[in-house]
Structure formats: C-alpha cells, structure tokens
Amino acid sequence: MSWYISAVKCLSRSFKSNNAALSGGRRGLTRIAIVGSGPAGFYTAHHLIKQCDDVRVDIFEALPVPFGLIRFGVAPDHPEVKNVINQFTTLALTDRCRFIGNINIGTDININQLRSYYNGVVLAYGAEEDKTMGIKGEDSYGVFSARSFVSWYNGLPGYENLNLNLSSGDTAVIIGQGNVALDIARILLTPLDTLKETDICSHAVDALSFSKIKKVIMVGRRGPLQVAFTIKELREMTKLPQCKTMIKHKDMLPYKDIISELPRPRKRLTELMLKTSSDGRDISNDDNVLELLFCRSPMEIIARNEITKGIKLEINELIEDANGGNTTAVGSGEYETIDCSMVLRSIGYKSRNIDPEIPFDEKLGIINNSKGRVVNNGTTINGLYCSGWVKRGPTGVILTTMNDAFETAGSIIEDNKNGMLPSSNTARDILNDIKGFEPVLFEDWLKIDEEEKRRGELVGKPREKIVSVLEMLQIIKNNKN
Amino acid sequence: MATRPLLSIAAVSGLRAALLHSRSIPRQCYSASILERRRKKAKDGLYNSRNGTVWVWPNQKRHYCTSPSENETENENISVTYIGKDGERREVKGKVGDNLLHLAHRHGIDMEGACEASLACTTCHVYVENEYFDLLPEAHEEEEDLLDLAPFLQENSRLGCQVILTKELDGMTVTLPKVTRNFYVDGHTPQPH
C-alpha cells in the first residue's frame, strides 16, 4: 500500500510543478495580456507567438465576440477583407493564445489589477467615439456619425435600434471624403438585392427597403487632390449598378496638367477622377447619384422642429503651401445651402481613455508612447504597451495596423530579452480570481459563430449576426453540456 | 491475497492513464511506448484536445504556420530565392502554377497574406528581381490599385499572391520589403507639430 501512496505523491508533485509552469512561475514563461481583440490585438499576439516560444498571450475583449472592426467595421460587401479572421482563429485555437471575452478592462478589472497578473499589458482597444463638427443644429434628428451608421448595419450591440431617417427625403449629405464615407454611400445606393446576400444585419436590410435616398453628396473641406479615399473603393463606386458617380469636370480641370508630376498613388487616383468627371448631362432621373463636392465646410444644420431639413456650407479657397507642405482651406465668406434629410459626419474616429492610470493625450486622442512603449512625461512605463489606433491615431487599413502591431510586438520582445519586463505579483490565473463575471472563451464564441452561420443559411446569407449580448450569452449557456 | 497487488497496479495504471490525458505531466515521465502512440495520434491529427492543441515533444518547436503545409512533389523544379526583411536568403523549389505567397508559406517563410490571396490587401507585397519582373504578365488593374497602397513602392513591386510560377521564372529572386512606418496615399510625410 505504501508504494501506492508514494506513486500518487510522485504524480501529484509533477502535476503541481507543471501547473506552476503554465502560470508563468518557475519555468520562466512570459505572460502578456492584450486589451482588445481587433486586428491590432490579434496581430500583436500573432507576432509575439511566432517569434517567441515562451510567451503566453491572453486577449481580453469587452464583447463576447472577437475581431473588433473586422467584424463591425469592414463593409458587408467586402467579405475578402475579412479573410484574415481565419488566421486569427488558427491563432486563438493554439495553446499559447487564449481569448477571454465579455470582460471590460477599465470597468470590470482595472489596469493595475491586470498588470499584477501579467508581465506585460498591451492596450489595443481602438477608437470607439467619433469627432464632432461643433456646429449649430448638430443634435437635430437626422444627423448621425458615420461610425454609428456603420455599427448599425454591421450589428454592433447597442446600435440595432438606431432610428435613421431614411424615408423622409431623397438626399443624404456625408461630411468627409474618406473610405468610410464611400462605404456608407455605397451601402445607401447599392441595389438591395445585392446587399441581401451579404452578412449585413437583417434590421438594416428592412430599414433600407424603405429608403428613399437616391442622391448622396460627399462634401470635402479641400480639393480633389486632398481626398482621403483610395482608388480601389472609388473604382468600385463608379461601377455600381444603377448609380452614377458625379464629379464636376470644372473641379478637375485645374489639375489636368499637373497629374503626371504627382506621386503614383495620387496620380492614378486623380486620373480616375478626371476620367469619371463629366458635365452632368449624362445622368437620367432613374439613376442613383453620388456627387463629390469640394472646398465646402459645414456651418450649420438647418432644422425645423429639430428635424434636419438642410445644411449650410461655407465655400473654401485653397491655399497651397509654397514649400510643398499641406494645402489649407480658408473660408471665403460665401455660403450655399443644400436641402437634405440626413447628414452623416465621417470626419474621423476618436479614442477614449479607459483608465486614469494611462497617460492619454486628449488633444491627439492617443496614448503617449514611443514605438509602442507607453510613456508618461518622458518616462517609459515598464511592461505597458499600446498597439493600433489607440497608439497612432484612427487612420489606415488593416495593413497599417499590422505593421504597427509588429512594431509594438518587437518592442515587447526586445524588452523581454533585456529583462525589462516586470515580474507579475502572482503566478495565478486571473480567471480563477475574478468573481461574478461570465468570461467567454474562444470555444464559446465558436458556438455563437455556428449559430450565426446556421441562421444565415436559412435566409441565404453567409451569417445572420446576433446583435444582443444577452442572446449571445444565452446561446453559450444552451450549448454547455 | 495475490489480488491486492494486482488491484493496486491496475489502480495506479488507471490513475496514470487518467492523468495522461491532462497536459500536466512533464514529458519525461512517459514511457517510450506511450510516446510513440501519441506521436502517431498527433501526426494523424487525432490528438486535438478541446482547444485544438497538438502535442509537441521535447526539443521540437511548435511550428505556427498561417496555412496548412503540403508535401513536396517531384514536379517542383523551379527555384525561387526569397530575401527576408533582415536580408536572410532562402532558396526553395516550387512548381508551375504555384503563387509566391503559398510557396512561401509551404516553406515556412515569413510572408503575411491577410486576405488569403483574394486581392483585398497588400501584405504580400514583394520586389521582383528586374530581369524576371519583365517576364511577368502585366498586373491587372485590381492589383495596381492595391499596389498604390503599398509602402515603399518600387518599379518592380508586385503582390506575391499574383505572381504565378512558370518555367521561365526558374532562378528568380524576390525581396520582402522592410517593415514600414506610417504612410499616406500620396507618399506625404506628416510634418511634426
């Protein structure tokens, strides 16, 4: 009997020692927590895990579902852009990466608590607010941020009941000339039959079926050479069925001769705009129209009984910098008014600070950092990093965020090699210590994923997104066996 | 009386077998025959635990790859040299019809392909050696539109997923661009403010 007991003791000893290793204790594992499961979070994890054998990454997400803007930002008619989800899914299924959803860092757990469990924490929570125009009437009914419109059709929980004013007029004005503005214009003007086959939310399809919007005007503060959208998206717009893209020929003429001197990306884009420009006589009454309007700044929303009826714009003059710097727009004092029932402002997203311990620059809307290492008044905070839009500002595509995340991961790897990462106060797993929360693990998300695909199949879509957090948690409970 | 030691042996074996299915036993504790059986299971893809891990043996690196690996075939006779971001050269063999992205992944070369070759990103951007660049068919408009967004664009830039191997490309060298900083559509560098 005694050898039986000693055998069990030997086994339980080895059990304990390996458990400690998994928690980053004796075997020297480096444990990193990432706040945010969008492209920035996942690409940082991807780079860390690929380059280091002894790193374990936990990715925290406030929602029960991962992938951030890939799921909630990329337009439903651009499914190829979302292919990167496959790569992230493979990563989340390895034993070196753990997804922990439905935990809000900042409110459920604060940064200092999180830092006590990990050797390093990466803030990659992006930008969940948007810039405002700061003009009179901006709170009228009919004025929305582009961000909330995108969240609405992409099913971000909390936006499904956005009360859009799609049926009281035929003109919508978008302030901003970036890719997000083009996405919204395209969703408003694409024939519904095409949209119905994408993963756009069904509440959006229902609302758009009542839409009377036939004309979308994209207003930019400066001129054709300063548009922020890219050529692929503009080309897609010009090929949209039953829709004409209207660029006034007289707006493009001043640039006809200098196009060849421009750098390649700007040159090709301006060439396409020149080719597309016309005098407007080829547009019939049946066509939907996307019109690009340059050198206009929003001044005031014209509202009656707090309902948007139009927008007053100031006409700008462009001042080119003699030294080749930025071209600036200066108001000329002349105004024009456009009648419209909906105004969407697409002038940029904005990050917010989730914890007072984080040195956040309110003016720039980013966390103070150098190469991803968080800096407070010139001093680098050991073990705190940032990645993605919260690090460099809310611009760029997935490629830019990928390179940015790789830079942060590179800083972490360097610090780890030089012994600069603080040791965590405990070798315990944070999930064992937090009480009263319902963390959602990756296999739980896979159940939600399966259910969304099943529902989508019933209506001929790739998936029918679930938009209620309670429903998501209920599906997980129902499938726990 | 003789049954008692037998029962104990059975109990310990049972306990050990139960513990084997957790990951908590250090690998050194296993006997050779158990290791052999598990190696076979991992190779056959049968041993995938609940969260999809594959058991790794001591001293074997877990090769985390972004696409499934395939076996080399006899038709692979087109040699391509990849020069990585840090200057490291690797010569690999591909076959007619391979594209540079999947070839790189098959050989564990560090090349990103976020959109999985569907012309929706620029992460597989490469520079093709000039004399071979001229042998490639012209890029479609879609590829050119995406290349506009590639940082450090050069005359000999292409998207790796669109370069398809032919016999004439034997001996080609491609270079991966260095990691980039922020960029703007027109190559503008923001002034410090």
XYZ file of C-alpha atoms in Angstrom, chain A residues 122-426:
305
model
C -0.801 45.809 -24.412
C -3.585 48.360 -24.905
C -5.176 47.755 -28.295
C -8.750 48.886 -27.750
C -9.038 51.192 -30.727
C -11.325 54.183 -31.100
C -14.966 53.882 -30.104
C -16.006 57.523 -30.364
C -16.036 59.985 -33.221
C -15.163 63.602 -33.880
C -17.988 66.121 -33.968
C -18.345 69.090 -36.310
C -19.139 71.505 -33.473
C -21.828 73.372 -35.452
C -25.281 74.636 -34.605
C -28.048 72.080 -35.038
C -25.731 69.092 -34.838
C -28.064 67.416 -32.351
C -31.065 67.612 -34.694
C -32.819 64.418 -35.681
C -31.293 63.227 -38.927
C -27.638 63.938 -38.050
C -25.612 60.802 -37.362
C -21.989 59.842 -37.071
C -20.654 57.580 -39.806
C -19.420 55.341 -37.045
C -22.901 54.736 -35.648
C -24.289 54.118 -39.150
C -21.582 51.506 -39.809
C -22.161 49.970 -36.358
C -25.866 49.834 -37.156
C -25.615 47.854 -40.373
C -22.785 45.700 -39.039
C -24.588 44.684 -35.869
C -22.534 46.219 -33.090
C -24.570 45.538 -29.930
C -26.344 48.711 -28.848
C -26.833 50.166 -32.337
C -29.571 47.944 -33.712
C -32.266 50.435 -32.715
C -30.645 53.456 -34.328
C -33.583 55.458 -35.610
C -32.417 56.528 -39.039
C -34.302 58.997 -41.157
C -34.168 57.117 -44.444
C -37.630 57.761 -45.840
C -38.403 61.444 -45.452
C -36.203 62.764 -48.242
C -34.171 61.715 -51.232
C -30.852 63.388 -50.416
C -28.244 62.496 -47.820
C -25.125 64.556 -47.208
C -21.914 62.955 -45.961
C -19.288 65.273 -44.487
C -15.922 63.699 -45.258
C -14.272 62.099 -48.270
C -12.562 59.026 -46.877
C -13.087 55.298 -47.343
C -15.649 55.184 -44.543
C -17.683 57.888 -46.313
C -17.516 55.856 -49.542
C -18.608 52.718 -47.688
C -21.704 54.476 -46.336
C -22.541 55.992 -49.715
C -22.236 52.586 -51.291
C -24.485 50.914 -48.726
C -27.099 53.643 -49.215
C -27.010 53.353 -53.018
C -26.393 49.639 -53.676
C -29.418 47.748 -55.019
C -30.993 45.896 -52.108
C -30.886 42.503 -53.846
C -27.094 42.597 -53.767
C -26.975 43.617 -50.119
C -29.413 40.907 -49.068
C -26.841 38.232 -49.909
C -24.134 39.675 -47.667
C -23.802 39.421 -43.885
C -25.403 42.835 -43.385
C -27.837 42.705 -40.475
C -31.455 41.989 -41.320
C -32.705 45.013 -39.375
C -30.594 47.143 -41.742
C -31.990 45.410 -44.824
C -35.534 46.009 -43.531
C -34.872 49.701 -42.907
C -33.074 50.177 -46.231
C -36.033 48.663 -48.079
C -37.974 51.797 -47.045
C -35.152 54.140 -48.003
C -35.987 56.941 -50.419
C -32.391 58.132 -50.638
C -31.408 58.458 -54.299
C -28.697 61.089 -54.051
C -25.703 61.122 -51.748
C -23.446 64.177 -51.678
C -19.944 63.684 -50.242
C -18.622 67.009 -49.031
C -14.904 67.663 -48.569
C -13.242 70.618 -46.953
C -10.449 70.821 -49.528
C -9.983 69.895 -53.181
C -9.707 66.812 -55.411
C -6.035 66.347 -54.599
C -6.771 66.011 -50.900
C -9.413 63.281 -50.989
C -8.676 60.593 -48.448
C -10.383 57.648 -50.119
C -8.373 55.206 -52.221
C -8.619 54.172 -55.840
C -9.976 50.656 -55.350
C -13.012 51.973 -53.466
C -13.640 54.807 -55.939
C -13.417 52.428 -58.895
C -15.924 50.144 -57.187
C -18.266 53.116 -56.785
C -18.040 54.060 -60.465
C -19.045 50.510 -61.380
C -22.015 50.341 -59.028
C -25.137 49.297 -60.967
C -27.879 51.864 -61.453
C -25.676 54.565 -59.955
C -23.671 57.435 -61.441
C -20.670 58.988 -59.754
C -20.756 62.735 -60.418
C -17.554 64.724 -60.311
C -17.829 68.140 -61.927
C -15.466 68.490 -64.844
C -14.717 72.094 -63.925
C -13.470 70.917 -60.497
C -10.910 68.628 -62.116
C -9.755 70.863 -64.977
C -7.233 72.933 -62.974
C -5.309 69.733 -62.205
C -5.295 68.219 -65.667
C -1.782 69.391 -66.496
C -0.024 68.553 -63.249
C -1.296 64.984 -62.864
C 1.815 63.475 -64.423
C 4.028 65.090 -61.778
C 2.151 63.588 -58.841
C 3.434 60.536 -56.914
C 1.999 57.299 -58.274
C -0.906 56.614 -55.878
C -2.223 60.201 -56.055
C -1.607 60.321 -59.825
C -3.659 57.205 -60.584
C -6.461 58.290 -58.273
C -6.649 61.781 -59.796
C -6.556 60.293 -63.311
C -9.570 58.138 -62.441
C -11.396 61.142 -61.006
C -10.658 63.147 -64.156
C -11.855 60.293 -66.349
C -15.051 59.965 -64.306
C -15.755 63.701 -64.294
C -18.485 64.986 -66.519
C -20.751 67.973 -67.034
C -23.649 66.076 -65.515
C -25.805 65.830 -68.613
C -25.486 62.059 -68.847
C -27.419 61.449 -65.652
C -31.003 60.294 -66.069
C -33.777 60.573 -63.496
C -33.728 56.848 -62.803
C -30.126 56.753 -61.660
C -28.939 56.982 -58.131
C -26.251 59.632 -57.837
C -23.121 60.011 -55.768
C -21.851 63.562 -56.077
C -18.462 64.754 -54.873
C -18.475 68.332 -53.658
C -15.162 70.007 -52.909
C -13.993 73.039 -50.918
C -17.000 73.191 -48.574
C -17.052 73.319 -44.775
C -20.214 72.606 -42.736
C -21.505 75.719 -40.959
C -24.965 74.942 -39.662
C -27.666 72.285 -39.792
C -30.947 73.804 -40.933
C -33.671 72.206 -38.845
C -37.388 72.689 -38.405
C -38.839 71.384 -35.127
C -35.407 69.825 -34.553
C -35.711 67.737 -37.719
C -32.951 68.134 -40.292
C -34.067 69.886 -43.449
C -30.773 71.057 -44.894
C -27.177 72.015 -44.294
C -25.415 75.364 -44.747
C -21.909 75.140 -46.147
C -19.153 77.740 -46.486
C -17.209 77.773 -49.741
C -13.444 77.484 -49.209
C -10.428 78.724 -51.091
C -7.389 76.540 -51.263
C -4.039 77.979 -50.202
C -1.127 75.909 -51.417
C 1.992 75.915 -49.333
C 4.911 77.295 -51.345
C 7.300 74.936 -49.557
C 5.337 71.839 -50.570
C 3.605 71.351 -47.229
C -0.105 70.839 -46.584
C -2.657 72.657 -48.713
C -5.019 74.505 -46.385
C -8.624 75.614 -46.808
C -9.697 79.124 -45.906
C -13.334 80.250 -45.769
C -14.257 82.746 -48.484
C -17.289 84.179 -46.730
C -19.668 82.821 -49.360
C -22.257 80.238 -48.420
C -24.615 77.769 -50.009
C -27.392 75.581 -48.636
C -28.240 72.027 -49.656
C -31.634 70.520 -48.878
C -31.310 67.106 -47.290
C -32.987 64.868 -44.730
C -29.912 63.114 -43.424
C -26.394 64.320 -42.559
C -23.665 61.818 -41.752
C -20.396 63.080 -40.349
C -17.437 60.990 -41.394
C -14.587 63.146 -40.183
C -12.665 60.665 -38.090
C -12.886 58.387 -35.098
C -11.616 59.182 -31.617
C -10.162 57.043 -28.836
C -11.006 57.499 -25.200
C -9.105 56.820 -22.018
C -10.283 53.669 -20.239
C -8.298 54.143 -17.038
C -6.930 57.277 -15.317
C -3.621 55.455 -14.792
C -2.942 55.553 -18.534
C -1.159 58.671 -19.877
C -3.653 59.697 -22.571
C -3.208 62.717 -24.820
C -6.725 64.190 -25.045
C -5.802 66.568 -27.841
C -4.350 63.966 -30.200
C -6.621 61.222 -28.889
C -3.808 58.695 -28.460
C -1.840 57.117 -25.643
C 1.571 58.747 -25.212
C 4.084 56.244 -26.482
C 7.364 55.611 -28.215
C 7.451 52.601 -30.575
C 4.565 51.125 -28.654
C 6.062 51.539 -25.184
C 3.763 53.739 -23.074
C 5.487 56.889 -21.898
C 4.406 59.181 -19.040
C 6.051 62.624 -19.027
C 9.164 61.312 -20.719
C 9.492 58.179 -18.567
C 8.780 54.793 -20.122
C 6.386 52.708 -18.051
C 7.849 49.197 -17.883
C 5.505 46.492 -19.038
C 2.802 48.749 -20.538
C 2.399 48.961 -24.306
C -0.087 50.090 -26.918
C -0.930 48.967 -30.418
C -3.190 50.047 -33.273
C -5.427 53.105 -33.483
C -5.065 53.955 -29.795
C -1.302 54.206 -30.433
C -1.023 56.200 -33.645
C -4.497 57.600 -34.310
C -7.580 56.239 -36.085
C -6.375 56.091 -39.703
C -5.208 53.439 -42.099
C -6.264 49.977 -43.235
C -5.589 46.535 -41.785
C -2.084 46.538 -43.340
C -1.101 49.704 -41.487
C -2.383 48.281 -38.211
C -0.495 45.051 -38.875
C 2.827 46.845 -39.298
C 2.056 48.955 -36.246
C 1.269 45.869 -34.150
C 4.508 44.230 -35.308
C 6.430 47.283 -34.105
C 4.870 47.039 -30.639
C 5.461 43.283 -30.506
C 9.081 43.937 -31.478
C 9.451 46.328 -28.534
C 7.997 43.727 -26.163
C 10.339 41.015 -27.445
C 13.319 43.334 -27.062
C 12.310 44.282 -23.512
C 11.799 40.615 -22.636
C 15.306 39.761 -23.843
C 16.800 42.609 -21.821
C 14.908 41.630 -18.681
C 12.928 44.875 -18.716
C 9.523 43.252 -18.238
C 8.329 43.400 -14.628
C 7.619 40.048 -12.977
C 3.982 39.574 -12.139
C 2.954 39.616 -8.461
C 1.272 36.249 -8.679
